[in-house]
Coordinates of C-alpha atoms in Angstrom, one line a residue:
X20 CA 39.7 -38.0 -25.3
X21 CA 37.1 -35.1 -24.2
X22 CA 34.5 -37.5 -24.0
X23 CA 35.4 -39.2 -20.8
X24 CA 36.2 -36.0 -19.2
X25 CA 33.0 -34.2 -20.5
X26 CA 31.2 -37.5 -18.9
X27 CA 33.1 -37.3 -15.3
X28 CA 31.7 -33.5 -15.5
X29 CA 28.5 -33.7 -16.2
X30 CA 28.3 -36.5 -13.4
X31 CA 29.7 -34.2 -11.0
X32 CA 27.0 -31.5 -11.9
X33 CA 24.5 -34.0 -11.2
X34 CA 26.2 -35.4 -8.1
X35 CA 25.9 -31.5 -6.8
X36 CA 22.3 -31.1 -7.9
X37 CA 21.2 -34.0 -6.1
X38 CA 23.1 -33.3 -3.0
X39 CA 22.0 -29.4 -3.1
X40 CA 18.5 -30.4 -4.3
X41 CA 17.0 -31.4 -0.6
X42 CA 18.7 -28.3 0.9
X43 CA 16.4 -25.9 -2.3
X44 CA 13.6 -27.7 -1.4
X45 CA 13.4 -27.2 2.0
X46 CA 14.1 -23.7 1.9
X47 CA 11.5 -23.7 -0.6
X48 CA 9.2 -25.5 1.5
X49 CA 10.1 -22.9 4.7
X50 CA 9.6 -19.5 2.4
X51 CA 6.3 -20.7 1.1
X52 CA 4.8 -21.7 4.8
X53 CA 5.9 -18.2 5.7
X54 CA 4.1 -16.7 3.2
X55 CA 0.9 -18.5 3.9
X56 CA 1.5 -17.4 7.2
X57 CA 1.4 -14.3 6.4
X58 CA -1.2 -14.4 3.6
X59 CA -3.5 -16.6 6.8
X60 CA -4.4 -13.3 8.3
X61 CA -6.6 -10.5 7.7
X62 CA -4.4 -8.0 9.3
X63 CA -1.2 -9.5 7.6
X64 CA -3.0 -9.9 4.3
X65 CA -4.1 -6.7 4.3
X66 CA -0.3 -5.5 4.6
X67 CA 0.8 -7.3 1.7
X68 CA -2.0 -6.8 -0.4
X69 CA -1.4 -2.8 0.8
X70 CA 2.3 -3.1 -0.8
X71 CA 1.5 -5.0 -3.6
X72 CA -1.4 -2.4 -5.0
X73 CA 0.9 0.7 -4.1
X74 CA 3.7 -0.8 -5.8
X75 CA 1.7 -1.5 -9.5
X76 CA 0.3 2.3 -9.1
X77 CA 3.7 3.5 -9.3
X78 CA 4.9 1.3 -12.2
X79 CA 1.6 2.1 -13.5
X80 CA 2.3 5.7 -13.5
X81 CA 5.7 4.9 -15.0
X82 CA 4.6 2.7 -17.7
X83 CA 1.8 5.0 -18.3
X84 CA 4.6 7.7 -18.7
X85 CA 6.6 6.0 -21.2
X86 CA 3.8 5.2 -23.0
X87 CA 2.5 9.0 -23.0
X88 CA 6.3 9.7 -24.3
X89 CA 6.6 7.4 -27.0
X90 CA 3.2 8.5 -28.2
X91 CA 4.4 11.9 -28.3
X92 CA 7.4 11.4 -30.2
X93 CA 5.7 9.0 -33.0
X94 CA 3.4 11.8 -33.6
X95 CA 6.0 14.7 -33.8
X96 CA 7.9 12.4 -36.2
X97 CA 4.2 12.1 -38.3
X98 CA 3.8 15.8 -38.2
X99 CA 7.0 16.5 -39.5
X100 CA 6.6 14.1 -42.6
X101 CA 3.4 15.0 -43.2
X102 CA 4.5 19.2 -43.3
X103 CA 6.7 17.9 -45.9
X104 CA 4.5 15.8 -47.7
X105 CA 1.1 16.6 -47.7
X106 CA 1.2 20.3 -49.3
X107 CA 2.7 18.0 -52.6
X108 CA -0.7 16.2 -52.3
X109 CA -3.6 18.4 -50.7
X110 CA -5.8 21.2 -52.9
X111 CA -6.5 24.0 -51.0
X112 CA -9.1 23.4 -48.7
X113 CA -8.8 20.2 -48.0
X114 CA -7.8 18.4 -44.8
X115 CA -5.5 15.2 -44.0
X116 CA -6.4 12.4 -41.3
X117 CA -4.0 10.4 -39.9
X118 CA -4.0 7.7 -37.5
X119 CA -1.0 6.4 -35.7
X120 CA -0.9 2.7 -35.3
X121 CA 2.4 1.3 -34.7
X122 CA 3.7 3.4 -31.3
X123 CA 3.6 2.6 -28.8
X124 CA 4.0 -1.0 -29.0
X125 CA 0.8 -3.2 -28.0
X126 CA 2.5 -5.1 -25.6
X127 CA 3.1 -2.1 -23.6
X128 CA 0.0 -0.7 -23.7
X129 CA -1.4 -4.3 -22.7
X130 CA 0.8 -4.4 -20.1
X131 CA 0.1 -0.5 -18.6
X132 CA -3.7 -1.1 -18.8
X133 CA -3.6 -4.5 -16.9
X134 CA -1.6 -3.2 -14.3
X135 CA -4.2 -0.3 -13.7
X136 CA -6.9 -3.3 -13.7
X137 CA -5.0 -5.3 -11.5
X138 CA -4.3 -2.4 -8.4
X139 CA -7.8 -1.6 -9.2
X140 CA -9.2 -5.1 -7.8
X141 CA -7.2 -5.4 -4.9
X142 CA -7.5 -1.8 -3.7
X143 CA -11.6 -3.1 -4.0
X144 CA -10.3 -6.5 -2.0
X145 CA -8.7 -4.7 0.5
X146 CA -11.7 -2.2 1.1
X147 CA -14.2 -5.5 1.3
X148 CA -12.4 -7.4 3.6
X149 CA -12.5 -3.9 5.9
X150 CA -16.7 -4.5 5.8
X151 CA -16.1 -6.1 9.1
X152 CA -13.8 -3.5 10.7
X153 CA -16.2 -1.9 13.0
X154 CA -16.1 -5.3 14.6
X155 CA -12.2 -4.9 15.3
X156 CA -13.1 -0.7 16.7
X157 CA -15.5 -2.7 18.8
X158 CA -12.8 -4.6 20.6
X159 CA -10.6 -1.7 20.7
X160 CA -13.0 0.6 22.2
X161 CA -14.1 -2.5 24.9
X162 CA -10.4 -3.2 25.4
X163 CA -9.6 0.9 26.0
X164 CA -12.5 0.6 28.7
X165 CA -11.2 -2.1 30.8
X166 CA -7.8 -0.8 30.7
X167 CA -7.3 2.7 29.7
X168 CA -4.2 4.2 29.7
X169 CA -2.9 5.7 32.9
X170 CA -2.0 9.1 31.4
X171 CA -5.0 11.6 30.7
X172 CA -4.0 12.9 27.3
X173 CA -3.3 9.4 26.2
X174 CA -6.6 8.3 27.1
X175 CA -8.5 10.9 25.7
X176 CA -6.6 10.6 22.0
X177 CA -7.5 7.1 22.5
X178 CA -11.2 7.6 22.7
X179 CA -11.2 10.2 19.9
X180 CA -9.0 7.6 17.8
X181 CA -11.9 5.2 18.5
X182 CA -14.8 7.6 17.5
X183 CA -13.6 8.8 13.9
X184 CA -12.1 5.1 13.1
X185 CA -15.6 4.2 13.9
X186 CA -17.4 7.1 11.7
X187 CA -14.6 6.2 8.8
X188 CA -15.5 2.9 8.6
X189 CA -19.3 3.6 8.7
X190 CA -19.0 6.3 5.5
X191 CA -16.5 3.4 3.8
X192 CA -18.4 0.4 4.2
X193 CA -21.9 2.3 3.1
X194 CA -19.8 4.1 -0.2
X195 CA -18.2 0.9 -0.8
X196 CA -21.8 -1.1 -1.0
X197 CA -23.6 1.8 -2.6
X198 CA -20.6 1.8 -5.0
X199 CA -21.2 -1.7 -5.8
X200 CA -25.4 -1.5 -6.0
X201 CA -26.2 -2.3 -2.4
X202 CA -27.5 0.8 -1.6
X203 CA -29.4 3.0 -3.8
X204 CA -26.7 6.0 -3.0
X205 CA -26.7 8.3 -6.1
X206 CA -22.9 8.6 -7.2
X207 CA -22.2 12.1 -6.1
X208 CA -23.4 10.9 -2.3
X209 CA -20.9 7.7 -2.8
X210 CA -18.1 10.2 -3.5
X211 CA -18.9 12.4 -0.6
X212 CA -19.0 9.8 1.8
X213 CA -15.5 8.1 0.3
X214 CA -14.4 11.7 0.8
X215 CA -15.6 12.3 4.5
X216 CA -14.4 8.8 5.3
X217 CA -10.9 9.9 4.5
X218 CA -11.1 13.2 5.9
X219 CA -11.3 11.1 9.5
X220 CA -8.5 8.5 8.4
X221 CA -6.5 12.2 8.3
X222 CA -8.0 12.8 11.7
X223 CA -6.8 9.2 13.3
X224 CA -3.4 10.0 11.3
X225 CA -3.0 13.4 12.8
X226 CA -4.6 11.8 16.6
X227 CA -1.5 9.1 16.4
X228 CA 1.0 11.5 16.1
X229 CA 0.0 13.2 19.1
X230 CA -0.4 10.0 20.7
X231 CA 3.5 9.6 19.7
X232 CA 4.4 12.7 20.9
X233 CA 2.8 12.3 23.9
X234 CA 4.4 9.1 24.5
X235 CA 7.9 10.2 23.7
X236 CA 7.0 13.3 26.4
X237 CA 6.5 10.7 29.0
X238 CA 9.9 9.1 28.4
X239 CA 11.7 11.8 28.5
X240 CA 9.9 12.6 32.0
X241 CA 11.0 8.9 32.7
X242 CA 7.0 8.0 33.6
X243 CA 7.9 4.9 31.5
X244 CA 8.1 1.9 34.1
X245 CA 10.8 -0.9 33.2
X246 CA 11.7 -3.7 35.0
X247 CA 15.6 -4.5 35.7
X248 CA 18.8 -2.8 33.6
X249 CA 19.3 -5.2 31.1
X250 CA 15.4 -5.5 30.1
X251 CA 14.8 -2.3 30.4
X252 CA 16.8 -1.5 27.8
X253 CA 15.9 -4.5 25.5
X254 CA 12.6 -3.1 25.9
X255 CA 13.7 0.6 25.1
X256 CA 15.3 -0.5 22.2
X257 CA 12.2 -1.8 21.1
X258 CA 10.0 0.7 22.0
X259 CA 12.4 3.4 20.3
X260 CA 12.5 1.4 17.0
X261 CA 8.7 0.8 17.5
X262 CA 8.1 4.4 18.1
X263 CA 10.2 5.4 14.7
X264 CA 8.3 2.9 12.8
X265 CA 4.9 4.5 13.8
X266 CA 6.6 7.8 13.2
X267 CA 7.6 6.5 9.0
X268 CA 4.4 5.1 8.9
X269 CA 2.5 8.0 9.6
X270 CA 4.2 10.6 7.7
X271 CA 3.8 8.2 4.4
X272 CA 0.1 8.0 5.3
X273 CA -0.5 11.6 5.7
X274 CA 0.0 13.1 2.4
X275 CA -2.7 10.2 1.0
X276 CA -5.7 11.2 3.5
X277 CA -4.9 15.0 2.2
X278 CA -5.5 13.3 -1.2
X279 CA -8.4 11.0 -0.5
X280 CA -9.7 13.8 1.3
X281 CA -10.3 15.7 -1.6
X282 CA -12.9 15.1 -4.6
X283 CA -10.2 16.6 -7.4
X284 CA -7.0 14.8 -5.0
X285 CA -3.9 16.4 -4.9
X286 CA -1.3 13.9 -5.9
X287 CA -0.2 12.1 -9.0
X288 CA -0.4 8.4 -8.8
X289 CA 3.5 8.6 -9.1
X290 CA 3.1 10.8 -5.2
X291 CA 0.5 8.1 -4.6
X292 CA 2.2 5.2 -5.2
X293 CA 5.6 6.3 -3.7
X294 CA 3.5 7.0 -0.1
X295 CA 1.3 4.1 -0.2
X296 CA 5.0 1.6 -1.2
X297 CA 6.3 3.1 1.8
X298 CA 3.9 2.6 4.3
X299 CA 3.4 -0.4 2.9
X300 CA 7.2 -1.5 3.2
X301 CA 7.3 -0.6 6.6
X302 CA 4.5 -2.4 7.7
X303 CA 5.2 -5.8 5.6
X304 CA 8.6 -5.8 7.2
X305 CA 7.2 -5.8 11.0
X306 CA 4.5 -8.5 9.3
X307 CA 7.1 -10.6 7.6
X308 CA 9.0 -10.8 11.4
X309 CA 5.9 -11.7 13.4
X310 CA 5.1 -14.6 11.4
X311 CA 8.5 -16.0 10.8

């Protein structure tokens, strides 16, 4: 008797599968063209690969913390049964070696080193593909020419936004490809110039928040033109959650120019990968939107 009933439900669960099966496949379809969308781009891979990298530094440092842990305890638990052991075995004078092999486990430690390895290459990906940034500053600085903004202060940061993104980029691009054998850079030079590269990311960082505050000035002083009521404040509302986003964005990415800034840094790659996974989370959102 359960034979007939367990063949009438098994040919339901298929009749289901089949019928759900187109509508899992084209969402499939629709989630994978999005993400080569955004994966199409340099700006939008860049974003991704940004929050991907940030986000294996902090399970690294995590991992790397358990592993650190579980180290420690294996060898307190050998210390203490060798104090109770070895002066039964030892003469005077002599001296025990011991090596811990079993903790922690070798999948773990296989899995913390390739994540290191792994946020390693695409932090080098993502500084490549920026070789060709200057080329992007170009068309910033041609675009702030031909239309500058109206307001003084706003053009000014915008020229001094363009001349140490273009001085960053120069000191990257030549410590990257010195780093890499390019140029015959000794490695003390390549470190300076990574260092003096960040020190005017800080400066860009600390320029766009006086370019924010500026802007937010001017609205309240209502020199912000709109058109009529209803997209006016459409547009406020985007320009208010635009201005917040810039605002998150910024204070993530301030602490991390301190650190680059610095030959020694000043944050653990826990601090490091916390900032960097929320910069990046904020960006990949607005990315993830654009190219829906």
């Amino acid at each position: 008797m359960a034979g007939p009933r367990n063949d009438n439900v098994l040919s339901r669960n298929i009749q289901q599968i089949k019928q759900s099966l187109p509508g899992y496949l084209s969402m499939t379809d629709s989630r994978i063209s999005h993400l080569n969308r955004l994966l199409s781009t340099t700006s939008t891979l860049d974003t991704t690969l940004l929050t991907v990298t940030y986000t294996l530094h902090l399970l690294h440092s995590q991992l790397q913390r358990i592993t650190s842990r579980r180290l420690s305890h294996a060898a307190n638990d050998l210390a203490i049964k060798l104090s109770t052991t070895a002066p039964d075995v030892l003469l005077p004078g002599e001296t025990l070696i011991a090596t811990i092999t079993s903790s922690p486990s070798s999948r773990l430690v296989r899995v913390t080193r390739s994540t290191a390895a792994f946020a390693e290459l695409i932090d080098d990906v993502r500084i490549f593909l920026r070789l060709w940034a200057l080329l992007g500053i170009w068309s910033w600085a041609s675009s702030t020419w031909r239309q500058p903004p109206k307001d003084g202060l706003l053009k000014s940061i915008a020229w001094a936004q363009v001349g140490v993104n273009v001085l960053y980029q120069y000191l990257e691009n030549g410590a990257y490809l010195a780093s890499h054998g390019v140029f015959d850079f000794g490695e003390k030079k390549v470190a300076r110039w990574y260092v003096w590269s960040s020190r005017f990311w800080m400066m860009h960082v600390l320029l766009d928040f006086g370019r924010l505050a500026r802007l937010r000035a001017l609205e309240r002083k209502g020199e912000v033109s709109g058109g009529d009521e209803k997209e006016e404040k459409i547009e406020a509302a985007k320009t208010e959650a635009r201005w917040w986003r810039e605002i998150y964005g910024n204070a993530a990415y301030f602490p991390l120019t301190v650190h680059w800034s610095r030959l020694d840094g000043w944050l653990g790659e826990s601090w490091v990968g916390a900032c960097g996974l929320a910069a990046g989370l904020l960006s990949l959102k607005e990315a993830w939107k654009e190219t829906a």
